[in-house]
Amino acid sequence: MSGDDILMDYHSCLGPIDPQLQLDDRLVPALSYLAQYENLIEKSRSEALSTAELVLPQKLDLAELHQFELARGLSIDLLKRWLTSYKFKDWVETETRGIPVTQEMKEERAGWIATQLNNQERWLTHGRGIDMGTLQEELSLKITDFGAEPLLKQAVWDYFWFLRDHMARNKLATFVHTLYFF
Protein backbone atom coordinates (compact mmCIF):
# COMPACT_ATOMS: atom_id res chain seq x y z
CA MET A 1 0.00 0.00 0.00
CA SER A 2 3.02 2.28 0.04
CA GLY A 3 3.28 2.43 -3.75
CA ASP A 4 1.94 4.77 -6.38
CA ASP A 5 -0.16 1.94 -7.80
CA ILE A 6 -1.50 -1.41 -6.69
CA LEU A 7 -0.86 -4.11 -9.25
CA MET A 8 -2.76 -7.37 -9.00
CA ASP A 9 -4.14 -10.04 -11.26
CA TYR A 10 -6.63 -12.85 -10.88
CA HIS A 11 -4.19 -14.86 -8.70
CA SER A 12 -3.19 -11.97 -6.42
CA CYS A 13 -4.44 -11.17 -2.95
CA LEU A 14 -3.77 -8.79 -0.09
CA GLY A 15 -4.21 -9.65 3.54
CA PRO A 16 -6.05 -7.69 6.21
CA ILE A 17 -3.93 -5.38 8.36
CA ASP A 18 -4.23 -7.50 11.48
CA PRO A 19 -1.01 -6.86 13.41
CA GLN A 20 0.79 -9.98 14.59
CA LEU A 21 3.01 -9.63 17.67
CA GLN A 22 5.66 -11.96 19.01
CA LEU A 23 4.76 -13.53 22.36
CA ASP A 24 7.19 -16.12 23.58
CA ASP A 25 7.87 -18.33 20.54
CA ARG A 26 4.75 -17.55 18.59
CA LEU A 27 2.98 -14.80 16.69
CA VAL A 28 -0.36 -13.77 18.11
CA PRO A 29 -3.11 -11.71 16.44
CA ALA A 30 -3.29 -8.48 18.40
CA LEU A 31 -6.85 -7.74 17.30
CA SER A 32 -8.13 -11.05 18.65
CA TYR A 33 -6.80 -10.27 22.11
CA LEU A 34 -8.30 -6.78 21.99
CA ALA A 35 -11.66 -8.06 20.75
CA GLN A 36 -11.93 -10.59 23.55
CA TYR A 37 -10.84 -8.06 26.17
CA GLU A 38 -13.33 -5.49 24.89
CA ASN A 39 -16.03 -8.20 24.90
CA LEU A 40 -15.29 -8.96 28.56
CA ILE A 41 -15.41 -5.25 29.43
CA GLU A 42 -18.80 -4.91 27.68
CA LYS A 43 -20.17 -7.97 29.49
CA SER A 44 -18.99 -6.57 32.82
CA ARG A 45 -20.86 -3.31 32.15
CA SER A 46 -24.09 -5.24 31.70
CA GLU A 47 -23.25 -7.56 34.61
CA ALA A 48 -23.39 -10.57 32.27
CA LEU A 49 -19.97 -12.06 33.10
CA SER A 50 -19.91 -15.73 33.97
CA THR A 51 -17.77 -16.93 36.89
CA ALA A 52 -15.17 -18.24 34.44
CA GLU A 53 -15.08 -14.93 32.56
CA LEU A 54 -14.64 -13.05 35.80
CA VAL A 55 -11.21 -14.64 36.27
CA LEU A 56 -9.95 -14.04 32.72
CA PRO A 57 -9.11 -10.30 32.98
CA GLN A 58 -6.86 -11.04 35.97
CA LYS A 59 -4.75 -13.27 33.74
CA LEU A 60 -4.24 -10.60 31.09
CA ASP A 61 -1.03 -8.60 30.98
CA LEU A 62 -2.07 -4.95 30.74
CA ALA A 63 1.25 -3.99 29.14
CA GLU A 64 0.65 -6.57 26.39
CA LEU A 65 -2.87 -5.23 25.85
CA HIS A 66 -1.40 -1.75 25.51
CA GLN A 67 1.09 -3.07 22.93
CA PHE A 68 -1.82 -4.61 21.02
CA GLU A 69 -3.65 -1.27 21.03
CA LEU A 70 -0.52 0.50 19.81
CA ALA A 71 -0.04 -2.08 17.04
CA ARG A 72 -3.64 -1.62 15.90
CA GLY A 73 -3.21 2.15 15.82
CA LEU A 74 0.13 1.92 14.02
CA SER A 75 -1.23 -0.37 11.32
CA ILE A 76 -4.07 2.06 10.61
CA ASP A 77 -1.84 5.15 10.78
CA LEU A 78 0.76 3.67 8.43
CA LEU A 79 -1.82 2.63 5.87
CA LYS A 80 -3.48 6.05 5.99
CA ARG A 81 -0.13 7.79 5.54
CA TRP A 82 0.98 5.50 2.72
CA LEU A 83 -2.26 5.71 0.77
CA THR A 84 -2.43 9.48 1.14
CA SER A 85 1.24 10.05 0.27
CA TYR A 86 1.60 7.57 -2.58
CA LYS A 87 -1.51 5.92 -3.99
CA PHE A 88 -3.66 9.06 -3.73
CA LYS A 89 -0.96 11.64 -4.51
CA ASP A 90 -2.19 12.21 -8.08
CA TRP A 91 -5.90 11.95 -7.23
CA VAL A 92 -7.19 15.40 -8.10
CA GLU A 93 -10.83 14.86 -9.09
CA THR A 94 -13.55 12.50 -7.89
CA GLU A 95 -14.51 9.92 -10.47
CA THR A 96 -18.29 10.12 -10.12
CA ARG A 97 -18.97 13.74 -9.17
CA GLY A 98 -15.99 15.38 -10.89
CA ILE A 99 -15.23 17.64 -7.93
CA PRO A 100 -11.70 18.61 -6.82
CA VAL A 101 -10.17 16.26 -4.24
CA THR A 102 -8.80 17.92 -1.10
CA GLN A 103 -6.14 16.60 1.25
CA GLU A 104 -8.88 16.09 3.82
CA MET A 105 -10.84 13.93 1.36
CA LYS A 106 -7.74 11.82 0.67
CA GLU A 107 -7.13 11.33 4.39
CA GLU A 108 -10.78 10.46 5.05
CA ARG A 109 -10.83 7.91 2.22
CA ALA A 110 -7.50 6.39 3.33
CA GLY A 111 -8.79 6.18 6.91
CA TRP A 112 -11.93 4.38 5.79
CA ILE A 113 -9.93 1.83 3.76
CA ALA A 114 -7.52 1.30 6.66
CA THR A 115 -10.41 0.76 9.07
CA GLN A 116 -12.04 -1.72 6.69
CA LEU A 117 -8.81 -3.69 6.24
CA ASN A 118 -8.32 -3.65 10.03
CA ASN A 119 -11.80 -5.04 10.71
CA GLN A 120 -11.22 -8.59 11.92
CA GLU A 121 -14.96 -9.24 12.16
CA ARG A 122 -15.14 -8.72 8.42
CA TRP A 123 -12.10 -10.78 7.35
CA LEU A 124 -12.16 -13.26 10.27
CA THR A 125 -8.48 -14.24 10.09
CA HIS A 126 -5.10 -12.71 9.36
CA GLY A 127 -4.41 -15.46 6.83
CA ARG A 128 -7.38 -14.68 4.63
CA GLY A 129 -6.40 -13.36 1.23
CA ILE A 130 -8.55 -10.58 -0.17
CA ASP A 131 -8.79 -10.85 -3.94
CA MET A 132 -8.64 -8.02 -6.44
CA GLY A 133 -12.38 -8.13 -7.16
CA THR A 134 -13.30 -7.76 -3.50
CA LEU A 135 -10.91 -4.85 -3.06
CA GLN A 136 -12.31 -3.14 -6.15
CA GLU A 137 -16.00 -3.82 -5.52
CA GLU A 138 -16.30 -3.59 -1.74
CA LEU A 139 -13.56 -1.07 -0.94
CA SER A 140 -13.68 0.79 -4.30
CA LEU A 141 -9.89 0.58 -4.43
CA LYS A 142 -8.36 1.39 -7.81
CA ILE A 143 -6.11 -1.49 -8.87
CA THR A 144 -4.19 -2.06 -12.07
CA ASP A 145 -4.90 -5.55 -13.41
CA PHE A 146 -1.48 -6.51 -14.71
CA GLY A 147 -2.98 -9.72 -16.07
CA ALA A 148 -4.66 -7.63 -18.76
CA GLU A 149 -1.29 -6.29 -19.99
CA PRO A 150 0.75 -9.17 -21.51
CA LEU A 151 4.22 -7.59 -21.20
CA LEU A 152 3.63 -6.44 -17.63
CA LYS A 153 2.13 -9.82 -16.74
CA GLN A 154 5.21 -11.62 -18.06
CA ALA A 155 7.58 -9.27 -16.20
CA VAL A 156 5.76 -9.69 -12.89
CA TRP A 157 5.58 -13.49 -13.17
CA ASP A 158 9.25 -13.70 -14.21
CA TYR A 159 10.17 -11.67 -11.13
CA PHE A 160 7.94 -13.84 -8.92
CA TRP A 161 9.57 -17.09 -10.08
CA PHE A 162 13.07 -15.59 -9.80
CA LEU A 163 12.36 -14.39 -6.26
CA ARG A 164 10.77 -17.68 -5.24
CA ASP A 165 13.82 -19.58 -6.52
CA HIS A 166 16.22 -17.17 -4.78
CA MET A 167 14.38 -17.56 -1.46
CA ALA A 168 14.33 -21.37 -1.74
CA ARG A 169 18.03 -21.60 -2.58
CA ASN A 170 18.98 -19.32 0.29
CA LYS A 171 16.43 -20.78 2.73
CA LEU A 172 14.77 -17.41 3.26
CA ALA A 173 11.34 -17.31 4.90
CA THR A 174 10.83 -13.61 4.14
CA PHE A 175 12.31 -11.18 1.70
CA VAL A 176 12.11 -7.42 1.23
CA HIS A 177 13.07 -5.71 -2.01
CA THR A 178 13.18 -1.93 -1.98
CA LEU A 179 14.41 0.73 -4.34
CA TYR A 180 17.78 0.80 -2.57
CA PHE A 181 18.52 -2.77 -1.58
CA PHE A 182 17.75 -6.33 -2.57
JSON list of C-alpha atoms in Angstrom, two decimals:
[
{"chain": "A", "resi": 1, "resn": "MET", "atom": "CA", "xyz": [0.00, 0.00, 0.00]},
{"chain": "A", "resi": 2, "resn": "SER", "atom": "CA", "xyz": [3.02, 2.28, 0.04]},
{"chain": "A", "resi": 3, "resn": "GLY", "atom": "CA", "xyz": [3.28, 2.43, -3.75]},
{"chain": "A", "resi": 4, "resn": "ASP", "atom": "CA", "xyz": [1.94, 4.77, -6.38]},
{"chain": "A", "resi": 5, "resn": "ASP", "atom": "CA", "xyz": [-0.16, 1.94, -7.80]},
{"chain": "A", "resi": 6, "resn": "ILE", "atom": "CA", "xyz": [-1.50, -1.41, -6.69]},
{"chain": "A", "resi": 7, "resn": "LEU", "atom": "CA", "xyz": [-0.86, -4.11, -9.25]},
{"chain": "A", "resi": 8, "resn": "MET", "atom": "CA", "xyz": [-2.76, -7.37, -9.00]},
{"chain": "A", "resi": 9, "resn": "ASP", "atom": "CA", "xyz": [-4.14, -10.04, -11.26]},
{"chain": "A", "resi": 10, "resn": "TYR", "atom": "CA", "xyz": [-6.63, -12.85, -10.88]},
{"chain": "A", "resi": 11, "resn": "HIS", "atom": "CA", "xyz": [-4.19, -14.86, -8.70]},
{"chain": "A", "resi": 12, "resn": "SER", "atom": "CA", "xyz": [-3.19, -11.97, -6.42]},
{"chain": "A", "resi": 13, "resn": "CYS", "atom": "CA", "xyz": [-4.44, -11.17, -2.95]},
{"chain": "A", "resi": 14, "resn": "LEU", "atom": "CA", "xyz": [-3.77, -8.79, -0.09]},
{"chain": "A", "resi": 15, "resn": "GLY", "atom": "CA", "xyz": [-4.21, -9.65, 3.54]},
{"chain": "A", "resi": 16, "resn": "PRO", "atom": "CA", "xyz": [-6.05, -7.69, 6.21]},
{"chain": "A", "resi": 17, "resn": "ILE", "atom": "CA", "xyz": [-3.93, -5.38, 8.36]},
{"chain": "A", "resi": 18, "resn": "ASP", "atom": "CA", "xyz": [-4.23, -7.50, 11.48]},
{"chain": "A", "resi": 19, "resn": "PRO", "atom": "CA", "xyz": [-1.01, -6.86, 13.41]},
{"chain": "A", "resi": 20, "resn": "GLN", "atom": "CA", "xyz": [0.79, -9.98, 14.59]},
{"chain": "A", "resi": 21, "resn": "LEU", "atom": "CA", "xyz": [3.01, -9.63, 17.67]},
{"chain": "A", "resi": 22, "resn": "GLN", "atom": "CA", "xyz": [5.66, -11.96, 19.01]},
{"chain": "A", "resi": 23, "resn": "LEU", "atom": "CA", "xyz": [4.76, -13.53, 22.36]},
{"chain": "A", "resi": 24, "resn": "ASP", "atom": "CA", "xyz": [7.19, -16.12, 23.58]},
{"chain": "A", "resi": 25, "resn": "ASP", "atom": "CA", "xyz": [7.87, -18.33, 20.54]},
{"chain": "A", "resi": 26, "resn": "ARG", "atom": "CA", "xyz": [4.75, -17.55, 18.59]},
{"chain": "A", "resi": 27, "resn": "LEU", "atom": "CA", "xyz": [2.98, -14.80, 16.69]},
{"chain": "A", "resi": 28, "resn": "VAL", "atom": "CA", "xyz": [-0.36, -13.77, 18.11]},
{"chain": "A", "resi": 29, "resn": "PRO", "atom": "CA", "xyz": [-3.11, -11.71, 16.44]},
{"chain": "A", "resi": 30, "resn": "ALA", "atom": "CA", "xyz": [-3.29, -8.48, 18.40]},
{"chain": "A", "resi": 31, "resn": "LEU", "atom": "CA", "xyz": [-6.85, -7.74, 17.30]},
{"chain": "A", "resi": 32, "resn": "SER", "atom": "CA", "xyz": [-8.13, -11.05, 18.65]},
{"chain": "A", "resi": 33, "resn": "TYR", "atom": "CA", "xyz": [-6.80, -10.27, 22.11]},
{"chain": "A", "resi": 34, "resn": "LEU", "atom": "CA", "xyz": [-8.30, -6.78, 21.99]},
{"chain": "A", "resi": 35, "resn": "ALA", "atom": "CA", "xyz": [-11.66, -8.06, 20.75]},
{"chain": "A", "resi": 36, "resn": "GLN", "atom": "CA", "xyz": [-11.93, -10.59, 23.55]},
{"chain": "A", "resi": 37, "resn": "TYR", "atom": "CA", "xyz": [-10.84, -8.06, 26.17]},
{"chain": "A", "resi": 38, "resn": "GLU", "atom": "CA", "xyz": [-13.33, -5.49, 24.89]},
{"chain": "A", "resi": 39, "resn": "ASN", "atom": "CA", "xyz": [-16.03, -8.20, 24.90]},
{"chain": "A", "resi": 40, "resn": "LEU", "atom": "CA", "xyz": [-15.29, -8.96, 28.56]},
{"chain": "A", "resi": 41, "resn": "ILE", "atom": "CA", "xyz": [-15.41, -5.25, 29.43]},
{"chain": "A", "resi": 42, "resn": "GLU", "atom": "CA", "xyz": [-18.80, -4.91, 27.68]},
{"chain": "A", "resi": 43, "resn": "LYS", "atom": "CA", "xyz": [-20.17, -7.97, 29.49]},
{"chain": "A", "resi": 44, "resn": "SER", "atom": "CA", "xyz": [-18.99, -6.57, 32.82]},
{"chain": "A", "resi": 45, "resn": "ARG", "atom": "CA", "xyz": [-20.86, -3.31, 32.15]},
{"chain": "A", "resi": 46, "resn": "SER", "atom": "CA", "xyz": [-24.09, -5.24, 31.70]},
{"chain": "A", "resi": 47, "resn": "GLU", "atom": "CA", "xyz": [-23.25, -7.56, 34.61]},
{"chain": "A", "resi": 48, "resn": "ALA", "atom": "CA", "xyz": [-23.39, -10.57, 32.27]},
{"chain": "A", "resi": 49, "resn": "LEU", "atom": "CA", "xyz": [-19.97, -12.06, 33.10]},
{"chain": "A", "resi": 50, "resn": "SER", "atom": "CA", "xyz": [-19.91, -15.73, 33.97]},
{"chain": "A", "resi": 51, "resn": "THR", "atom": "CA", "xyz": [-17.77, -16.93, 36.89]},
{"chain": "A", "resi": 52, "resn": "ALA", "atom": "CA", "xyz": [-15.17, -18.24, 34.44]},
{"chain": "A", "resi": 53, "resn": "GLU", "atom": "CA", "xyz": [-15.08, -14.93, 32.56]},
{"chain": "A", "resi": 54, "resn": "LEU", "atom": "CA", "xyz": [-14.64, -13.05, 35.80]},
{"chain": "A", "resi": 55, "resn": "VAL", "atom": "CA", "xyz": [-11.21, -14.64, 36.27]},
{"chain": "A", "resi": 56, "resn": "LEU", "atom": "CA", "xyz": [-9.95, -14.04, 32.72]},
{"chain": "A", "resi": 57, "resn": "PRO", "atom": "CA", "xyz": [-9.11, -10.30, 32.98]},
{"chain": "A", "resi": 58, "resn": "GLN", "atom": "CA", "xyz": [-6.86, -11.04, 35.97]},
{"chain": "A", "resi": 59, "resn": "LYS", "atom": "CA", "xyz": [-4.75, -13.27, 33.74]},
{"chain": "A", "resi": 60, "resn": "LEU", "atom": "CA", "xyz": [-4.24, -10.60, 31.09]},
{"chain": "A", "resi": 61, "resn": "ASP", "atom": "CA", "xyz": [-1.03, -8.60, 30.98]},
{"chain": "A", "resi": 62, "resn": "LEU", "atom": "CA", "xyz": [-2.07, -4.95, 30.74]},
{"chain": "A", "resi": 63, "resn": "ALA", "atom": "CA", "xyz": [1.25, -3.99, 29.14]},
{"chain": "A", "resi": 64, "resn": "GLU", "atom": "CA", "xyz": [0.65, -6.57, 26.39]},
{"chain": "A", "resi": 65, "resn": "LEU", "atom": "CA", "xyz": [-2.87, -5.23, 25.85]},
{"chain": "A", "resi": 66, "resn": "HIS", "atom": "CA", "xyz": [-1.40, -1.75, 25.51]},
{"chain": "A", "resi": 67, "resn": "GLN", "atom": "CA", "xyz": [1.09, -3.07, 22.93]},
{"chain": "A", "resi": 68, "resn": "PHE", "atom": "CA", "xyz": [-1.82, -4.61, 21.02]},
{"chain": "A", "resi": 69, "resn": "GLU", "atom": "CA", "xyz": [-3.65, -1.27, 21.03]},
{"chain": "A", "resi": 70, "resn": "LEU", "atom": "CA", "xyz": [-0.52, 0.50, 19.81]},
{"chain": "A", "resi": 71, "resn": "ALA", "atom": "CA", "xyz": [-0.04, -2.08, 17.04]},
{"chain": "A", "resi": 72, "resn": "ARG", "atom": "CA", "xyz": [-3.64, -1.62, 15.90]},
{"chain": "A", "resi": 73, "resn": "GLY", "atom": "CA", "xyz": [-3.21, 2.15, 15.82]},
{"chain": "A", "resi": 74, "resn": "LEU", "atom": "CA", "xyz": [0.13, 1.92, 14.02]},
{"chain": "A", "resi": 75, "resn": "SER", "atom": "CA", "xyz": [-1.23, -0.37, 11.32]},
{"chain": "A", "resi": 76, "resn": "ILE", "atom": "CA", "xyz": [-4.07, 2.06, 10.61]},
{"chain": "A", "resi": 77, "resn": "ASP", "atom": "CA", "xyz": [-1.84, 5.15, 10.78]},
{"chain": "A", "resi": 78, "resn": "LEU", "atom": "CA", "xyz": [0.76, 3.67, 8.43]},
{"chain": "A", "resi": 79, "resn": "LEU", "atom": "CA", "xyz": [-1.82, 2.63, 5.87]},
{"chain": "A", "resi": 80, "resn": "LYS", "atom": "CA", "xyz": [-3.48, 6.05, 5.99]},
{"chain": "A", "resi": 81, "resn": "ARG", "atom": "CA", "xyz": [-0.13, 7.79, 5.54]},
{"chain": "A", "resi": 82, "resn": "TRP", "atom": "CA", "xyz": [0.98, 5.50, 2.72]},
{"chain": "A", "resi": 83, "resn": "LEU", "atom": "CA", "xyz": [-2.26, 5.71, 0.77]},
{"chain": "A", "resi": 84, "resn": "THR", "atom": "CA", "xyz": [-2.43, 9.48, 1.14]},
{"chain": "A", "resi": 85, "resn": "SER", "atom": "CA", "xyz": [1.24, 10.05, 0.27]},
{"chain": "A", "resi": 86, "resn": "TYR", "atom": "CA", "xyz": [1.60, 7.57, -2.58]},
{"chain": "A", "resi": 87, "resn": "LYS", "atom": "CA", "xyz": [-1.51, 5.92, -3.99]},
{"chain": "A", "resi": 88, "resn": "PHE", "atom": "CA", "xyz": [-3.66, 9.06, -3.73]},
{"chain": "A", "resi": 89, "resn": "LYS", "atom": "CA", "xyz": [-0.96, 11.64, -4.51]},
{"chain": "A", "resi": 90, "resn": "ASP", "atom": "CA", "xyz": [-2.19, 12.21, -8.08]},
{"chain": "A", "resi": 91, "resn": "TRP", "atom": "CA", "xyz": [-5.90, 11.95, -7.23]},
{"chain": "A", "resi": 92, "resn": "VAL", "atom": "CA", "xyz": [-7.19, 15.40, -8.10]},
{"chain": "A", "resi": 93, "resn": "GLU", "atom": "CA", "xyz": [-10.83, 14.86, -9.09]},
{"chain": "A", "resi": 94, "resn": "THR", "atom": "CA", "xyz": [-13.55, 12.50, -7.89]},
{"chain": "A", "resi": 95, "resn": "GLU", "atom": "CA", "xyz": [-14.51, 9.92, -10.47]},
{"chain": "A", "resi": 96, "resn": "THR", "atom": "CA", "xyz": [-18.29, 10.12, -10.12]},
{"chain": "A", "resi": 97, "resn": "ARG", "atom": "CA", "xyz": [-18.97, 13.74, -9.17]},
{"chain": "A", "resi": 98, "resn": "GLY", "atom": "CA", "xyz": [-15.99, 15.38, -10.89]},
{"chain": "A", "resi": 99, "resn": "ILE", "atom": "CA", "xyz": [-15.23, 17.64, -7.93]},
{"chain": "A", "resi": 100, "resn": "PRO", "atom": "CA", "xyz": [-11.70, 18.61, -6.82]},
{"chain": "A", "resi": 101, "resn": "VAL", "atom": "CA", "xyz": [-10.17, 16.26, -4.24]},
{"chain": "A", "resi": 102, "resn": "THR", "atom": "CA", "xyz": [-8.80, 17.92, -1.10]},
{"chain": "A", "resi": 103, "resn": "GLN", "atom": "CA", "xyz": [-6.14, 16.60, 1.25]},
{"chain": "A", "resi": 104, "resn": "GLU", "atom": "CA", "xyz": [-8.88, 16.09, 3.82]},
{"chain": "A", "resi": 105, "resn": "MET", "atom": "CA", "xyz": [-10.84, 13.93, 1.36]},
{"chain": "A", "resi": 106, "resn": "LYS", "atom": "CA", "xyz": [-7.74, 11.82, 0.67]},
{"chain": "A", "resi": 107, "resn": "GLU", "atom": "CA", "xyz": [-7.13, 11.33, 4.39]},
{"chain": "A", "resi": 108, "resn": "GLU", "atom": "CA", "xyz": [-10.78, 10.46, 5.05]},
{"chain": "A", "resi": 109, "resn": "ARG", "atom": "CA", "xyz": [-10.83, 7.91, 2.22]},
{"chain": "A", "resi": 110, "resn": "ALA", "atom": "CA", "xyz": [-7.50, 6.39, 3.33]},
{"chain": "A", "resi": 111, "resn": "GLY", "atom": "CA", "xyz": [-8.79, 6.18, 6.91]},
{"chain": "A", "resi": 112, "resn": "TRP", "atom": "CA", "xyz": [-11.93, 4.38, 5.79]},
{"chain": "A", "resi": 113, "resn": "ILE", "atom": "CA", "xyz": [-9.93, 1.83, 3.76]},
{"chain": "A", "resi": 114, "resn": "ALA", "atom": "CA", "xyz": [-7.52, 1.30, 6.66]},
{"chain": "A", "resi": 115, "resn": "THR", "atom": "CA", "xyz": [-10.41, 0.76, 9.07]},
{"chain": "A", "resi": 116, "resn": "GLN", "atom": "CA", "xyz": [-12.04, -1.72, 6.69]},
{"chain": "A", "resi": 117, "resn": "LEU", "atom": "CA", "xyz": [-8.81, -3.69, 6.24]},
{"chain": "A", "resi": 118, "resn": "ASN", "atom": "CA", "xyz": [-8.32, -3.65, 10.03]},
{"chain": "A", "resi": 119, "resn": "ASN", "atom": "CA", "xyz": [-11.80, -5.04, 10.71]},
{"chain": "A", "resi": 120, "resn": "GLN", "atom": "CA", "xyz": [-11.22, -8.59, 11.92]},
{"chain": "A", "resi": 121, "resn": "GLU", "atom": "CA", "xyz": [-14.96, -9.24, 12.16]},
{"chain": "A", "resi": 122, "resn": "ARG", "atom": "CA", "xyz": [-15.14, -8.72, 8.42]},
{"chain": "A", "resi": 123, "resn": "TRP", "atom": "CA", "xyz": [-12.10, -10.78, 7.35]},
{"chain": "A", "resi": 124, "resn": "LEU", "atom": "CA", "xyz": [-12.16, -13.26, 10.27]},
{"chain": "A", "resi": 125, "resn": "THR", "atom": "CA", "xyz": [-8.48, -14.24, 10.09]},
{"chain": "A", "resi": 126, "resn": "HIS", "atom": "CA", "xyz": [-5.10, -12.71, 9.36]},
{"chain": "A", "resi": 127, "resn": "GLY", "atom": "CA", "xyz": [-4.41, -15.46, 6.83]},
{"chain": "A", "resi": 128, "resn": "ARG", "atom": "CA", "xyz": [-7.38, -14.68, 4.63]},
{"chain": "A", "resi": 129, "resn": "GLY", "atom": "CA", "xyz": [-6.40, -13.36, 1.23]},
{"chain": "A", "resi": 130, "resn": "ILE", "atom": "CA", "xyz": [-8.55, -10.58, -0.17]},
{"chain": "A", "resi": 131, "resn": "ASP", "atom": "CA", "xyz": [-8.79, -10.85, -3.94]},
{"chain": "A", "resi": 132, "resn": "MET", "atom": "CA", "xyz": [-8.64, -8.02, -6.44]},
{"chain": "A", "resi": 133, "resn": "GLY", "atom": "CA", "xyz": [-12.38, -8.13, -7.16]},
{"chain": "A", "resi": 134, "resn": "THR", "atom": "CA", "xyz": [-13.30, -7.76, -3.50]},
{"chain": "A", "resi": 135, "resn": "LEU", "atom": "CA", "xyz": [-10.91, -4.85, -3.06]},
{"chain": "A", "resi": 136, "resn": "GLN", "atom": "CA", "xyz": [-12.31, -3.14, -6.15]},
{"chain": "A", "resi": 137, "resn": "GLU", "atom": "CA", "xyz": [-16.00, -3.82, -5.52]},
{"chain": "A", "resi": 138, "resn": "GLU", "atom": "CA", "xyz": [-16.30, -3.59, -1.74]},
{"chain": "A", "resi": 139, "resn": "LEU", "atom": "CA", "xyz": [-13.56, -1.07, -0.94]},
{"chain": "A", "resi": 140, "resn": "SER", "atom": "CA", "xyz": [-13.68, 0.79, -4.30]},
{"chain": "A", "resi": 141, "resn": "LEU", "atom": "CA", "xyz": [-9.89, 0.58, -4.43]},
{"chain": "A", "resi": 142, "resn": "LYS", "atom": "CA", "xyz": [-8.36, 1.39, -7.81]},
{"chain": "A", "resi": 143, "resn": "ILE", "atom": "CA", "xyz": [-6.11, -1.49, -8.87]},
{"chain": "A", "resi": 144, "resn": "THR", "atom": "CA", "xyz": [-4.19, -2.06, -12.07]},
{"chain": "A", "resi": 145, "resn": "ASP", "atom": "CA", "xyz": [-4.90, -5.55, -13.41]},
{"chain": "A", "resi": 146, "resn": "PHE", "atom": "CA", "xyz": [-1.48, -6.51, -14.71]},
{"chain": "A", "resi": 147, "resn": "GLY", "atom": "CA", "xyz": [-2.98, -9.72, -16.07]},
{"chain": "A", "resi": 148, "resn": "ALA", "atom": "CA", "xyz": [-4.66, -7.63, -18.76]},
{"chain": "A", "resi": 149, "resn": "GLU", "atom": "CA", "xyz": [-1.29, -6.29, -19.99]},
{"chain": "A", "resi": 150, "resn": "PRO", "atom": "CA", "xyz": [0.75, -9.17, -21.51]},
{"chain": "A", "resi": 151, "resn": "LEU", "atom": "CA", "xyz": [4.22, -7.59, -21.20]},
{"chain": "A", "resi": 152, "resn": "LEU", "atom": "CA", "xyz": [3.63, -6.44, -17.63]},
{"chain": "A", "resi": 153, "resn": "LYS", "atom": "CA", "xyz": [2.13, -9.82, -16.74]},
{"chain": "A", "resi": 154, "resn": "GLN", "atom": "CA", "xyz": [5.21, -11.62, -18.06]},
{"chain": "A", "resi": 155, "resn": "ALA", "atom": "CA", "xyz": [7.58, -9.27, -16.20]},
{"chain": "A", "resi": 156, "resn": "VAL", "atom": "CA", "xyz": [5.76, -9.69, -12.89]},
{"chain": "A", "resi": 157, "resn": "TRP", "atom": "CA", "xyz": [5.58, -13.49, -13.17]},
{"chain": "A", "resi": 158, "resn": "ASP", "atom": "CA", "xyz": [9.25, -13.70, -14.21]},
{"chain": "A", "resi": 159, "resn": "TYR", "atom": "CA", "xyz": [10.17, -11.67, -11.13]},
{"chain": "A", "resi": 160, "resn": "PHE", "atom": "CA", "xyz": [7.94, -13.84, -8.92]},
{"chain": "A", "resi": 161, "resn": "TRP", "atom": "CA", "xyz": [9.57, -17.09, -10.08]},
{"chain": "A", "resi": 162, "resn": "PHE", "atom": "CA", "xyz": [13.07, -15.59, -9.80]},
{"chain": "A", "resi": 163, "resn": "LEU", "atom": "CA", "xyz": [12.36, -14.39, -6.26]},
{"chain": "A", "resi": 164, "resn": "ARG", "atom": "CA", "xyz": [10.77, -17.68, -5.24]},
{"chain": "A", "resi": 165, "resn": "ASP", "atom": "CA", "xyz": [13.82, -19.58, -6.52]},
{"chain": "A", "resi": 166, "resn": "HIS", "atom": "CA", "xyz": [16.22, -17.17, -4.78]},
{"chain": "A", "resi": 167, "resn": "MET", "atom": "CA", "xyz": [14.38, -17.56, -1.46]},
{"chain": "A", "resi": 168, "resn": "ALA", "atom": "CA", "xyz": [14.33, -21.37, -1.74]},
{"chain": "A", "resi": 169, "resn": "ARG", "atom": "CA", "xyz": [18.03, -21.60, -2.58]},
{"chain": "A", "resi": 170, "resn": "ASN", "atom": "CA", "xyz": [18.98, -19.32, 0.29]},
{"chain": "A", "resi": 171, "resn": "LYS", "atom": "CA", "xyz": [16.43, -20.78, 2.73]},
{"chain": "A", "resi": 172, "resn": "LEU", "atom": "CA", "xyz": [14.77, -17.41, 3.26]},
{"chain": "A", "resi": 173, "resn": "ALA", "atom": "CA", "xyz": [11.34, -17.31, 4.90]},
{"chain": "A", "resi": 174, "resn": "THR", "atom": "CA", "xyz": [10.83, -13.61, 4.14]},
{"chain": "A", "resi": 175, "resn": "PHE", "atom": "CA", "xyz": [12.31, -11.18, 1.70]},
{"chain": "A", "resi": 176, "resn": "VAL", "atom": "CA", "xyz": [12.11, -7.42, 1.23]},
{"chain": "A", "resi": 177, "resn": "HIS", "atom": "CA", "xyz": [13.07, -5.71, -2.01]},
{"chain": "A", "resi": 178, "resn": "THR", "atom": "CA", "xyz": [13.18, -1.93, -1.98]},
{"chain": "A", "resi": 179, "resn": "LEU", "atom": "CA", "xyz": [14.41, 0.73, -4.34]},
{"chain": "A", "resi": 180, "resn": "TYR", "atom": "CA", "xyz": [17.78, 0.80, -2.57]},
{"chain": "A", "resi": 181, "resn": "PHE", "atom": "CA", "xyz": [18.52, -2.77, -1.58]},
{"chain": "A", "resi": 182, "resn": "PHE", "atom": "CA", "xyz": [17.75, -6.33, -2.57]}
]
